Tab-separated table of C-alpha atoms and ligand atoms in Angstrom:
chain	number	residue	atom	x	y	z
A	855	MET	CA	24.928	26.628	37.316
A	856	PHE	CA	27.990	24.366	37.278
A	857	ALA	CA	26.423	22.170	39.862
A	858	ARG	CA	23.362	21.723	37.717
A	859	LEU	CA	25.427	21.060	34.665
A	860	ALA	CA	27.372	18.404	36.615
A	861	ILE	CA	23.927	16.762	37.567
A	862	VAL	CA	22.816	16.741	33.923
A	863	LEU	CA	26.135	15.106	32.826
A	864	ALA	CA	25.906	12.543	35.561
A	865	LEU	CA	22.458	11.528	34.486
A	866	SER	CA	23.056	11.493	30.762
A	867	VAL	CA	26.362	9.821	30.549
A	868	PRO	CA	25.147	6.331	31.651
A	869	VAL	CA	22.297	6.624	29.118
A	870	LEU	CA	24.744	7.238	26.367
A	871	VAL	CA	26.884	4.325	27.310
A	872	LEU	CA	23.883	2.095	27.190
A	873	GLN	CA	22.958	3.172	23.745
A	874	ALA	CA	26.538	2.819	22.449
A	875	GLN	CA	26.687	-0.780	23.764
A	876	PRO	CA	23.590	-2.791	22.967
A	877	ARG	CA	23.459	-6.136	24.518
A	878	PRO	CA	25.025	-8.814	22.248
A	879	ARG	CA	22.403	-11.075	20.577
A	880	LYS	CA	22.146	-14.603	21.936
A	881	ILE	CA	22.547	-17.574	19.669
A	882	PHE	CA	21.819	-21.145	20.595
A	883	ILE	CA	24.002	-23.962	18.950
A	884	SER	CA	22.809	-27.578	19.123
A	885	VAL	CA	25.437	-29.980	17.864
A	886	ASP	CA	25.034	-33.496	16.899
A	887	MET	CA	27.628	-35.921	15.415
A	888	GLU	CA	26.130	-37.866	12.524
A	889	GLY	CA	25.992	-34.933	10.215
A	890	ILE	CA	29.515	-33.755	10.883
A	891	THR	CA	31.875	-33.764	7.884
A	892	GLY	CA	33.454	-37.128	7.432
A	893	VAL	CA	31.322	-38.950	9.839
A	894	VAL	CA	29.515	-42.065	8.290
A	895	GLN	CA	29.828	-44.979	10.793
A	896	PRO	CA	29.877	-45.994	14.421
A	897	ALA	CA	33.671	-45.839	13.999
A	898	GLN	CA	33.367	-42.140	14.430
A	899	LEU	CA	30.250	-41.978	16.656
A	900	GLY	CA	31.235	-43.335	20.149
A	901	PRO	CA	34.058	-43.895	22.567
A	902	ASP	CA	34.744	-47.436	21.223
A	903	GLY	CA	35.232	-46.279	17.637
A	904	PHE	CA	38.634	-46.123	16.316
A	905	GLU	CA	38.107	-42.698	14.878
A	906	TYR	CA	35.841	-41.112	17.559
A	907	GLN	CA	38.718	-38.913	18.924
A	908	ARG	CA	39.314	-37.496	15.484
A	909	ALA	CA	35.537	-36.981	14.902
A	910	ARG	CA	35.465	-35.016	18.149
A	911	GLU	CA	38.050	-32.668	16.694
A	912	TRP	CA	35.992	-32.274	13.460
A	913	MET	CA	32.851	-31.564	15.452
A	914	THR	CA	34.657	-28.973	17.559
A	915	GLY	CA	36.105	-27.499	14.529
A	916	GLU	CA	32.532	-27.049	13.076
A	917	VAL	CA	31.204	-25.550	16.181
A	918	ASN	CA	34.112	-23.071	16.273
A	919	ALA	CA	33.501	-22.256	12.606
A	920	ALA	CA	29.939	-21.513	13.389
A	921	ILE	CA	30.910	-19.277	16.308
A	922	ALA	CA	33.384	-17.492	14.145
A	923	GLY	CA	30.780	-16.927	11.361
A	924	ILE	CA	28.188	-15.693	13.872
A	925	ARG	CA	30.709	-13.337	15.312
A	926	ALA	CA	31.955	-12.132	11.935
A	927	ALA	CA	28.487	-10.569	11.708
A	928	GLY	CA	28.501	-8.947	15.258
A	929	ALA	CA	29.024	-9.651	18.872
A	930	ALA	CA	27.077	-12.690	20.314
A	931	ASP	CA	26.458	-14.504	23.471
A	932	ILE	CA	26.680	-18.227	22.576
A	933	LEU	CA	25.367	-21.347	24.274
A	934	VAL	CA	26.470	-24.731	22.750
A	935	CYS	CA	24.420	-27.763	23.676
A	936	ASP	CA	26.490	-30.992	23.148
A	937	SER	CA	23.814	-33.240	21.987
A	938	HIS	CA	25.232	-36.553	20.687
A	939	GLY	CA	25.591	-39.827	22.505
A	940	ASN	CA	26.741	-39.168	26.017
A	941	GLY	CA	26.578	-35.410	25.629
A	942	GLN	CA	30.303	-35.163	26.128
A	943	SER	CA	31.692	-35.229	22.634
A	944	LEU	CA	32.815	-31.555	22.264
A	945	LEU	CA	36.337	-30.841	23.202
A	946	ILE	CA	35.432	-28.002	25.545
A	947	ASP	CA	38.996	-26.791	26.165
A	948	LYS	CA	39.167	-25.929	22.402
A	949	VAL	CA	35.996	-23.650	22.375
A	950	PRO	CA	36.426	-19.935	22.977
A	951	GLU	CA	36.426	-19.108	26.725
A	952	ASP	CA	33.361	-16.890	26.777
A	953	VAL	CA	31.093	-19.581	25.265
A	954	ARG	CA	28.952	-21.762	27.653
A	955	ILE	CA	28.482	-25.433	27.060
A	956	VAL	CA	25.638	-27.738	28.055
A	957	ARG	CA	26.998	-31.339	28.606
A	958	GLY	CA	25.597	-34.676	29.780
A	959	PHE	CA	22.268	-36.413	29.882
A	960	PRO	CA	19.562	-36.655	30.976
A	961	ARG	CA	18.202	-33.105	30.830
A	962	PRO	CA	14.609	-31.853	30.434
A	963	LEU	CA	14.974	-30.263	26.955
A	964	GLU	CA	17.488	-32.864	25.581
A	965	MET	CA	19.188	-31.575	22.434
A	966	MET	CA	17.720	-28.007	23.193
A	967	GLN	CA	18.629	-27.758	26.952
A	968	GLY	CA	19.035	-24.071	27.765
A	969	ILE	CA	16.857	-22.668	24.960
A	970	ASP	CA	14.510	-19.864	26.146
A	971	ASP	CA	12.847	-16.866	24.672
A	972	SER	CA	15.913	-14.582	25.028
A	973	PHE	CA	17.650	-16.279	22.041
A	974	ALA	CA	17.652	-14.555	18.744
A	975	ALA	CA	18.148	-17.929	16.701
A	976	ALA	CA	18.913	-21.526	16.879
A	977	VAL	CA	21.751	-23.204	14.830
A	978	PHE	CA	21.984	-26.845	14.207
A	979	ILE	CA	25.332	-28.288	13.389
A	980	GLY	CA	26.065	-31.943	12.409
A	981	TYR	CA	22.423	-32.929	12.136
A	982	HIS	CA	21.012	-36.003	10.340
A	983	ALA	CA	17.842	-36.929	8.540
A	984	SER	CA	14.917	-38.867	10.145
A	985	GLU	CA	14.146	-42.583	10.495
A	986	TRP	CA	11.944	-42.680	7.520
A	987	THR	CA	14.471	-40.971	5.059
A	988	ALA	CA	15.874	-43.647	2.800
A	989	ASN	CA	19.695	-43.506	2.054
A	990	ALA	CA	20.555	-40.799	4.570
A	991	VAL	CA	23.674	-41.166	6.731
A	992	ARG	CA	22.638	-42.579	10.010
A	993	GLY	CA	18.954	-41.629	9.412
A	994	HIS	CA	17.141	-42.084	12.768
A	995	THR	CA	14.950	-40.018	15.063
A	996	ILE	CA	16.077	-39.653	18.671
A	997	SER	CA	17.035	-43.250	19.205
A	998	SER	CA	18.348	-45.449	16.389
A	999	ALA	CA	18.203	-48.384	18.647
A	1000	ARG	CA	14.731	-48.011	20.001
A	1001	LEU	CA	12.393	-45.880	17.935
A	1002	LEU	CA	10.585	-46.393	14.680
A	1003	GLY	CA	10.006	-42.768	14.001
A	1004	VAL	CA	8.159	-39.840	15.704
A	1005	ARG	CA	5.256	-37.869	14.342
A	1006	LEU	CA	3.995	-34.446	15.520
A	1007	ASN	CA	0.502	-33.534	14.566
A	1008	GLY	CA	0.531	-36.360	11.982
A	1009	MET	CA	3.848	-35.478	10.309
A	1010	GLU	CA	6.923	-37.571	10.522
A	1011	VAL	CA	9.744	-35.387	11.907
A	1012	SER	CA	13.580	-35.448	11.962
A	1013	GLU	CA	15.288	-34.412	15.149
A	1014	GLY	CA	16.001	-31.011	13.357
A	1015	ILE	CA	12.258	-30.436	12.698
A	1016	TYR	CA	11.456	-31.604	16.190
A	1017	ASN	CA	13.998	-29.360	17.781
A	1018	ALA	CA	12.744	-26.428	15.516
A	1019	ALA	CA	9.298	-26.938	16.943
A	1020	LEU	CA	10.809	-26.937	20.430
A	1021	ALA	CA	12.573	-23.672	19.804
A	1022	GLY	CA	9.495	-22.352	18.108
A	1023	GLN	CA	7.571	-22.899	21.437
A	1024	PHE	CA	9.885	-20.115	22.713
A	1025	GLY	CA	9.594	-17.963	19.632
A	1026	VAL	CA	13.117	-18.766	18.337
A	1027	PRO	CA	13.650	-19.420	14.648
A	1028	VAL	CA	16.200	-21.756	13.122
A	1029	ALA	CA	18.897	-19.821	11.263
A	1030	PHE	CA	21.176	-22.492	9.922
A	1031	VAL	CA	21.588	-26.261	9.599
A	1032	SER	CA	24.650	-28.360	8.490
A	1033	GLY	CA	24.657	-32.156	7.668
A	1034	ASP	CA	24.246	-34.334	4.609
A	1035	ARG	CA	22.044	-33.225	1.794
A	1036	LEU	CA	18.963	-34.996	3.078
A	1037	ALA	CA	19.104	-33.646	6.588
A	1038	VAL	CA	19.626	-30.076	5.352
A	1039	ALA	CA	16.647	-30.445	2.890
A	1040	GLN	CA	14.387	-31.806	5.656
A	1041	ILE	CA	14.886	-28.800	7.862
A	1042	GLN	CA	14.532	-26.332	5.042
A	1043	GLN	CA	11.081	-27.749	4.363
A	1044	ILE	CA	9.851	-26.228	7.650
A	1045	ALA	CA	12.453	-23.327	7.801
A	1046	PRO	CA	12.813	-22.271	4.118
A	1047	SER	CA	14.859	-19.138	5.122
A	1048	ALA	CA	17.405	-21.010	7.090
A	1049	GLU	CA	20.822	-21.279	5.487
A	1050	GLY	CA	22.486	-24.587	5.107
A	1051	ALA	CA	25.882	-26.279	4.540
A	1052	ILE	CA	25.726	-29.717	2.804
A	1053	VAL	CA	28.962	-31.275	3.838
A	1054	LYS	CA	28.155	-34.732	2.619
A	1055	GLU	CA	26.331	-36.285	-0.333
A	1056	PRO	CA	24.819	-39.489	1.126
A	1057	TYR	CA	25.044	-42.860	-0.578
A	1058	GLY	CA	23.272	-44.751	2.228
A	1059	TYR	CA	23.069	-45.303	5.989
A	1060	HIS	CA	26.841	-45.849	6.288
A	1061	SER	CA	28.385	-44.189	3.274
A	1062	ALA	CA	28.747	-40.777	1.826
A	1063	ASN	CA	30.902	-38.617	-0.457
A	1064	THR	CA	32.184	-35.957	2.077
A	1065	VAL	CA	34.132	-32.678	1.831
A	1066	THR	CA	37.199	-32.415	4.034
A	1067	PRO	CA	36.896	-31.075	7.601
A	1068	ALA	CA	38.711	-27.816	6.570
A	1069	ARG	CA	36.304	-27.390	3.647
A	1070	GLY	CA	33.199	-28.230	5.849
A	1071	GLN	CA	34.272	-25.614	8.390
A	1072	ALA	CA	34.773	-22.896	5.730
A	1073	MET	CA	31.193	-23.670	4.382
A	1074	ILE	CA	29.809	-23.478	7.838
A	1075	ARG	CA	31.604	-20.253	8.821
A	1076	ASP	CA	30.378	-18.531	5.622
A	1077	GLY	CA	26.816	-19.920	5.924
A	1078	LEU	CA	26.382	-18.570	9.493
A	1079	THR	CA	27.678	-15.161	8.426
A	1080	ARG	CA	24.987	-15.266	5.601
A	1081	ALA	CA	22.340	-16.471	8.197
A	1082	MET	CA	23.032	-13.687	10.736
A	1083	ALA	CA	22.424	-11.111	7.955
A	1084	LYS	CA	18.785	-12.157	7.736
A	1085	LEU	CA	17.987	-12.790	11.354
A	1086	GLY	CA	15.283	-10.195	11.465
A	1087	SER	CA	13.246	-11.899	8.740
A	1088	LEU	CA	13.344	-15.502	10.161
A	1089	GLN	CA	10.089	-17.016	11.545
A	1090	PRO	CA	9.895	-19.448	14.367
A	1091	TYR	CA	8.453	-22.844	13.456
A	1092	ARG	CA	5.437	-23.279	15.722
A	1093	VAL	CA	3.398	-26.482	15.851
A	1094	THR	CA	-0.189	-26.227	16.879
A	1095	THR	CA	-1.022	-27.075	20.567
A	1096	PRO	CA	-1.800	-29.354	22.172
A	1097	VAL	CA	0.550	-31.531	20.292
A	1098	ALA	CA	-0.602	-34.851	18.896
A	1099	LEU	CA	2.460	-37.195	19.472
A	1100	GLU	CA	2.823	-40.578	17.720
A	1101	VAL	CA	5.848	-42.612	18.569
A	1102	GLY	CA	6.923	-45.925	16.842
A	1103	PHE	CA	8.982	-48.571	18.574
A	1104	LYS	CA	11.175	-51.120	16.838
A	1105	LEU	CA	10.214	-53.646	19.480
A	1106	THR	CA	6.506	-54.332	19.921
A	1107	ILE	CA	7.029	-55.007	23.733
A	1108	ASP	CA	8.314	-51.359	24.080
A	1109	ALA	CA	4.985	-50.053	22.449
A	1110	GLU	CA	3.099	-52.377	24.817
A	1111	ARG	CA	4.819	-50.936	27.860
A	1112	ALA	CA	4.599	-47.290	26.572
A	1113	ALA	CA	0.773	-47.701	26.430
A	1114	PHE	CA	0.924	-48.287	30.173
A	1115	ILE	CA	1.510	-44.561	30.594
A	1116	PRO	CA	-1.571	-42.431	31.199
A	1117	GLY	CA	-2.258	-40.338	28.131
A	1118	LEU	CA	-0.641	-42.807	25.724
A	1119	ALA	CA	-2.684	-45.548	23.804
A	1120	ARG	CA	-1.657	-48.158	21.395
A	1121	SER	CA	-2.467	-47.328	17.712
A	1122	ASP	CA	-0.959	-50.459	16.278
A	1123	ALA	CA	1.672	-53.189	17.284
A	1124	HIS	CA	4.577	-50.680	16.945
A	1125	ASN	CA	3.093	-47.427	17.725
A	1126	VAL	CA	1.513	-45.404	20.543
A	1127	LYS	CA	-0.147	-42.030	20.462
A	1128	GLY	CA	-1.423	-39.296	22.690
A	1129	THR	CA	-2.001	-35.502	22.952
A	1130	PHE	CA	0.103	-33.389	25.250
A	1131	ARG	CA	0.270	-29.721	26.226
A	1132	ASP	CA	3.291	-28.548	24.378
A	1133	MET	CA	6.782	-29.505	23.069
A	1134	THR	CA	8.385	-29.294	26.494
A	1135	GLU	CA	5.920	-31.833	27.849
A	1136	VAL	CA	6.448	-34.027	24.731
A	1137	THR	CA	10.365	-33.829	25.067
A	1138	LYS	CA	10.416	-34.981	28.720
A	1139	LEU	CA	8.032	-37.838	27.995
A	1140	LEU	CA	10.014	-39.117	24.987
A	1141	GLN	CA	13.179	-39.218	27.033
A	1142	VAL	CA	11.395	-41.564	29.453
A	1143	LEU	CA	10.108	-43.781	26.585
A	1144	THR	CA	13.529	-44.117	25.156
A	1145	SER	CA	15.328	-44.946	28.413
A	1146	LEU	CA	12.992	-47.848	29.358
A	1147	GLU	CA	15.211	-50.933	30.294
A	1148	LEU	CA	15.444	-53.371	27.444
A	1149	PRO	CA	12.830	-56.260	28.025
B	1701	LIG	ZN1	23.636	-38.055	17.373
Protein backbone atom coordinates (compact mmCIF):
# COMPACT_ATOMS: atom_id res chain seq x y z
CA MET A 1 0.00 0.00 0.00
CA PHE A 2 2.70 2.43 1.04
CA ALA A 3 4.91 1.27 -1.77
CA ARG A 4 2.14 1.84 -4.30
CA LEU A 5 1.46 5.31 -2.88
CA ALA A 6 5.13 6.16 -3.19
CA ILE A 7 5.08 5.15 -6.86
CA VAL A 8 2.00 7.28 -7.49
CA LEU A 9 3.67 10.25 -5.80
CA ALA A 10 6.89 9.72 -7.71
CA LEU A 11 5.01 9.69 -11.00
CA SER A 12 2.74 12.62 -10.26
CA VAL A 13 5.19 15.10 -8.73
CA PRO A 14 7.19 15.81 -11.92
CA VAL A 15 3.92 16.34 -13.82
CA LEU A 16 2.78 18.88 -11.23
CA VAL A 17 6.12 20.69 -11.45
CA LEU A 18 5.82 20.93 -15.24
CA GLN A 19 2.32 22.37 -15.01
CA ALA A 20 3.37 24.92 -12.39
CA GLN A 21 6.30 26.22 -14.46
CA PRO A 22 5.34 26.72 -18.13
CA ARG A 23 8.24 27.50 -20.43
CA PRO A 24 8.83 31.26 -20.62
CA ARG A 25 7.70 32.74 -23.92
CA LYS A 26 10.39 33.68 -26.42
CA ILE A 27 10.61 37.22 -27.76
CA PHE A 28 12.88 38.32 -30.62
CA ILE A 29 14.19 41.91 -30.54
CA SER A 30 15.77 43.40 -33.67
CA VAL A 31 17.46 46.74 -32.95
CA ASP A 32 18.54 49.36 -35.48
CA MET A 33 19.97 52.80 -34.68
CA GLU A 34 18.43 55.43 -36.98
CA GLY A 35 15.14 55.29 -35.06
CA ILE A 36 16.65 55.54 -31.58
CA THR A 37 15.70 58.60 -29.52
CA GLY A 38 17.95 61.56 -30.33
CA VAL A 39 19.61 59.99 -33.38
CA VAL A 40 19.41 62.24 -36.47
CA GLN A 41 22.76 62.21 -38.28
CA PRO A 42 25.92 60.18 -39.02
CA ALA A 43 27.41 61.90 -35.94
CA GLN A 44 25.47 59.28 -33.96
CA LEU A 45 25.51 56.37 -36.43
CA GLY A 46 29.06 55.06 -36.72
CA PRO A 47 32.42 54.76 -34.95
CA ASP A 48 33.72 57.99 -36.55
CA GLY A 49 30.82 60.09 -35.27
CA PHE A 50 31.43 62.36 -32.29
CA GLU A 51 28.29 61.13 -30.55
CA TYR A 52 28.30 57.42 -31.52
CA GLN A 53 29.37 56.24 -28.07
CA ARG A 54 26.49 58.15 -26.51
CA ALA A 55 24.05 56.83 -29.11
CA ARG A 56 25.15 53.28 -28.25
CA GLU A 57 24.15 54.02 -24.66
CA TRP A 58 20.73 55.35 -25.79
CA MET A 59 20.26 52.28 -28.00
CA THR A 60 21.19 49.93 -25.15
CA GLY A 61 18.87 51.85 -22.83
CA GLU A 62 15.97 51.32 -25.26
CA VAL A 63 16.69 47.60 -25.60
CA ASN A 64 16.81 47.26 -21.82
CA ALA A 65 13.57 49.23 -21.51
CA ALA A 66 11.96 46.84 -24.00
CA ILE A 67 13.22 43.84 -22.01
CA ALA A 68 11.87 45.36 -18.78
CA GLY A 69 8.49 46.01 -20.40
CA ILE A 70 8.29 42.46 -21.77
CA ARG A 71 9.22 40.95 -18.42
CA ALA A 72 6.79 43.16 -16.50
CA ALA A 73 4.13 41.11 -18.31
CA GLY A 74 5.69 37.72 -17.51
CA ALA A 75 8.87 35.65 -17.80
CA ALA A 76 10.48 35.67 -21.23
CA ASP A 77 13.50 34.26 -23.03
CA ILE A 78 14.93 37.09 -25.11
CA LEU A 79 17.20 37.15 -28.15
CA VAL A 80 18.49 40.58 -29.25
CA CYS A 81 19.68 40.95 -32.84
CA ASP A 82 22.15 43.89 -33.09
CA SER A 83 21.31 45.03 -36.61
CA HIS A 84 22.89 48.41 -37.35
CA GLY A 85 26.09 49.13 -39.22
CA ASN A 86 28.76 46.68 -38.11
CA GLY A 87 26.29 44.75 -35.93
CA GLN A 88 28.27 45.66 -32.81
CA SER A 89 26.59 48.81 -31.53
CA LEU A 90 24.84 47.37 -28.48
CA LEU A 91 26.80 47.67 -25.20
CA ILE A 92 26.48 43.99 -24.38
CA ASP A 93 27.88 44.25 -20.86
CA LYS A 94 24.94 46.50 -19.95
CA VAL A 95 22.27 43.95 -21.04
CA PRO A 96 20.73 41.49 -18.50
CA GLU A 97 22.96 38.43 -18.24
CA ASP A 98 20.30 35.90 -19.24
CA VAL A 99 19.72 37.60 -22.64
CA ARG A 100 21.46 36.31 -25.78
CA ILE A 101 22.78 38.71 -28.43
CA VAL A 102 23.42 38.24 -32.16
CA ARG A 103 26.42 40.35 -33.30
CA GLY A 104 28.38 40.96 -36.51
CA PHE A 105 27.75 40.62 -40.24
CA PRO A 106 27.32 38.85 -42.60
CA ARG A 107 24.68 36.38 -41.44
CA PRO A 108 22.00 34.60 -43.47
CA LEU A 109 18.92 36.33 -42.03
CA GLU A 110 20.54 39.75 -41.58
CA MET A 111 18.46 41.92 -39.20
CA MET A 112 16.43 38.83 -38.18
CA GLN A 113 19.22 36.31 -37.59
CA GLY A 114 18.04 33.75 -35.05
CA ILE A 115 14.32 34.02 -35.78
CA ASP A 116 12.45 30.73 -35.96
CA ASP A 117 8.98 29.37 -35.27
CA SER A 118 9.60 29.05 -31.52
CA PHE A 119 9.22 32.84 -30.96
CA ALA A 120 5.91 34.33 -29.77
CA ALA A 121 6.61 37.77 -31.23
CA ALA A 122 9.12 40.07 -32.91
CA VAL A 123 9.92 43.55 -31.56
CA PHE A 124 11.58 46.30 -33.62
CA ILE A 125 13.51 48.99 -31.70
CA GLY A 126 15.09 52.06 -33.35
CA TYR A 127 13.62 51.37 -36.79
CA HIS A 128 13.41 53.93 -39.62
CA ALA A 129 11.18 54.48 -42.64
CA SER A 130 11.88 53.37 -46.22
CA GLU A 131 13.87 54.89 -49.11
CA TRP A 132 10.72 56.34 -50.69
CA THR A 133 9.36 57.99 -47.52
CA ALA A 134 9.88 61.75 -47.82
CA ASN A 135 11.17 63.64 -44.77
CA ALA A 136 11.79 60.57 -42.60
CA VAL A 137 14.93 60.55 -40.44
CA ARG A 138 17.54 58.57 -42.42
CA GLY A 139 14.84 57.00 -44.61
CA HIS A 140 16.43 54.17 -46.60
CA THR A 141 15.98 50.47 -47.24
CA ILE A 142 18.78 48.06 -46.28
CA SER A 143 21.59 50.15 -47.84
CA SER A 144 21.42 53.95 -47.92
CA ALA A 145 24.56 53.99 -50.05
CA ARG A 146 23.61 51.41 -52.67
CA LEU A 147 19.87 50.77 -52.95
CA LEU A 148 17.04 52.80 -54.42
CA GLY A 149 14.30 50.85 -52.69
CA VAL A 150 13.00 47.29 -52.41
CA ARG A 151 9.64 45.94 -53.58
CA LEU A 152 8.05 42.68 -52.44
CA ASN A 153 5.19 41.48 -54.64
CA GLY A 154 4.93 45.00 -56.08
CA MET A 155 4.84 46.90 -52.76
CA GLU A 156 7.65 49.26 -51.75
CA VAL A 157 8.74 48.14 -48.27
CA SER A 158 10.63 49.54 -45.31
CA GLU A 159 13.11 47.37 -43.43
CA GLY A 160 10.38 46.97 -40.82
CA ILE A 161 7.85 45.64 -43.34
CA TYR A 162 10.55 43.47 -44.92
CA ASN A 163 11.55 42.01 -41.55
CA ALA A 164 7.89 41.52 -40.62
CA ALA A 165 7.55 39.41 -43.78
CA LEU A 166 10.67 37.43 -42.83
CA ALA A 167 9.27 36.82 -39.32
CA GLY A 168 5.93 35.97 -40.93
CA GLN A 169 7.55 33.15 -42.89
CA PHE A 170 8.11 31.53 -39.48
CA GLY A 171 4.62 32.42 -38.25
CA VAL A 172 5.92 35.13 -35.89
CA PRO A 173 3.90 38.39 -35.58
CA VAL A 174 5.29 41.88 -34.95
CA ALA A 175 4.21 43.10 -31.51
CA PHE A 176 5.94 46.48 -31.24
CA VAL A 177 7.95 49.08 -33.14
CA SER A 178 9.77 52.25 -32.06
CA GLY A 179 11.20 55.00 -34.24
CA ASP A 180 10.13 58.29 -35.77
CA ARG A 181 6.45 58.86 -36.58
CA LEU A 182 6.82 57.77 -40.22
CA ALA A 183 8.68 54.56 -39.34
CA VAL A 184 6.04 53.53 -36.81
CA ALA A 185 3.15 54.38 -39.18
CA GLN A 186 4.72 52.37 -42.00
CA ILE A 187 4.87 49.17 -39.89
CA GLN A 188 1.40 49.68 -38.51
CA GLN A 189 0.03 49.64 -42.08
CA ILE A 190 0.83 45.91 -42.27
CA ALA A 191 0.69 45.13 -38.54
CA PRO A 192 -2.21 47.29 -37.33
CA SER A 193 -2.32 45.64 -33.91
CA ALA A 194 1.37 46.27 -33.21
CA GLU A 195 2.00 48.78 -30.43
CA GLY A 196 4.35 51.67 -31.18
CA ALA A 197 6.46 54.33 -29.50
CA ILE A 198 7.00 57.51 -31.55
CA VAL A 199 10.21 58.91 -30.06
CA LYS A 200 10.81 61.58 -32.75
CA GLU A 201 8.77 63.88 -34.97
CA PRO A 202 10.80 64.00 -38.19
CA TYR A 203 11.49 67.29 -39.99
CA GLY A 204 13.65 65.67 -42.67
CA TYR A 205 16.47 63.24 -43.41
CA HIS A 206 18.79 64.79 -40.83
CA SER A 207 16.48 66.59 -38.39
CA ALA A 208 13.78 65.77 -35.88
CA ASN A 209 12.09 66.98 -32.74
CA THR A 210 13.03 64.21 -30.28
CA VAL A 211 12.06 63.22 -26.76
CA THR A 212 14.87 62.68 -24.26
CA PRO A 213 16.44 59.22 -23.87
CA ALA A 214 14.79 58.80 -20.46
CA ARG A 215 11.37 59.65 -21.88
CA GLY A 216 11.89 57.42 -24.93
CA GLN A 217 12.84 54.51 -22.70
CA ALA A 218 9.74 54.98 -20.53
CA MET A 219 7.53 55.03 -23.65
CA ILE A 220 9.14 51.83 -24.92
CA ARG A 221 8.84 50.04 -21.59
CA ASP A 222 5.14 50.91 -21.30
CA GLY A 223 4.50 50.07 -24.96
CA LEU A 224 6.01 46.60 -24.61
CA THR A 225 3.91 45.83 -21.57
CA ARG A 226 0.79 46.81 -23.58
CA ALA A 227 2.00 44.73 -26.52
CA MET A 228 2.54 41.62 -24.38
CA ALA A 229 -1.08 41.86 -23.17
CA LYS A 230 -2.35 41.24 -26.70
CA LEU A 231 0.12 38.61 -27.86
CA GLY A 232 -2.57 36.02 -28.45
CA SER A 233 -4.47 38.21 -30.92
CA LEU A 234 -1.54 39.25 -33.15
CA GLN A 235 -1.36 37.87 -36.67
CA PRO A 236 1.89 37.21 -38.55
CA TYR A 237 2.41 39.24 -41.74
CA ARG A 238 2.76 36.71 -44.54
CA VAL A 239 3.62 37.66 -48.09
CA THR A 240 2.48 35.31 -50.83
CA THR A 241 5.15 32.95 -52.16
CA PRO A 242 7.03 32.70 -54.38
CA VAL A 243 8.08 36.30 -53.71
CA ALA A 244 8.39 38.77 -56.58
CA LEU A 245 11.44 40.87 -55.66
CA GLU A 246 12.31 44.17 -57.30
CA VAL A 247 15.48 45.99 -56.23
CA GLY A 248 16.52 49.49 -57.27
CA PHE A 249 20.16 50.58 -57.32
CA LYS A 250 21.45 54.14 -57.08
CA LEU A 251 24.21 53.30 -59.59
CA THR A 252 23.06 51.89 -62.91
CA ILE A 253 26.25 49.80 -63.11
CA ASP A 254 25.10 47.95 -59.96
CA ALA A 255 21.80 47.09 -61.69
CA GLU A 256 23.76 46.01 -64.74
CA ARG A 257 25.86 43.57 -62.70
CA ALA A 258 22.93 42.36 -60.57
CA ALA A 259 21.19 41.28 -63.78
CA PHE A 260 24.10 38.87 -64.41
CA ILE A 261 22.76 36.73 -61.53
CA PRO A 262 20.53 33.88 -62.76
CA GLY A 263 16.92 34.61 -61.81
CA LEU A 264 17.33 38.41 -61.95
CA ALA A 265 16.57 40.51 -65.04
CA ARG A 266 16.78 44.24 -65.71
CA SER A 267 13.40 46.01 -65.56
CA ASP A 268 14.91 49.46 -66.29
CA ALA A 269 18.21 51.28 -65.86
CA HIS A 270 18.11 51.28 -62.05
CA ASN A 271 15.99 48.20 -61.30
CA VAL A 272 16.22 44.43 -61.46
CA LYS A 273 13.53 41.89 -60.67
CA GLY A 274 13.04 38.19 -60.17
CA THR A 275 10.88 35.67 -58.36
CA PHE A 276 12.27 33.65 -55.47
CA ARG A 277 11.09 30.85 -53.23
CA ASP A 278 10.63 32.68 -49.91
CA MET A 279 11.89 35.53 -47.72
CA THR A 280 14.89 33.52 -46.55
CA GLU A 281 16.10 33.12 -50.12
CA VAL A 282 15.43 36.80 -50.89
CA THR A 283 17.32 37.91 -47.76
CA LYS A 284 20.48 36.00 -48.64
CA LEU A 285 20.36 37.32 -52.22
CA LEU A 286 19.90 40.95 -51.14
CA GLN A 287 22.97 40.77 -48.94
CA VAL A 288 25.10 39.64 -51.85
CA LEU A 289 23.62 42.38 -54.05
CA THR A 290 24.44 45.10 -51.51
CA SER A 291 27.99 43.87 -50.87
CA LEU A 292 29.26 43.96 -54.47
CA GLU A 293 32.53 45.84 -54.67
CA LEU A 294 31.98 49.40 -55.87
CA PRO A 295 32.74 49.71 -59.60
ZN1 LIG B 1 20.68 51.15 -39.30
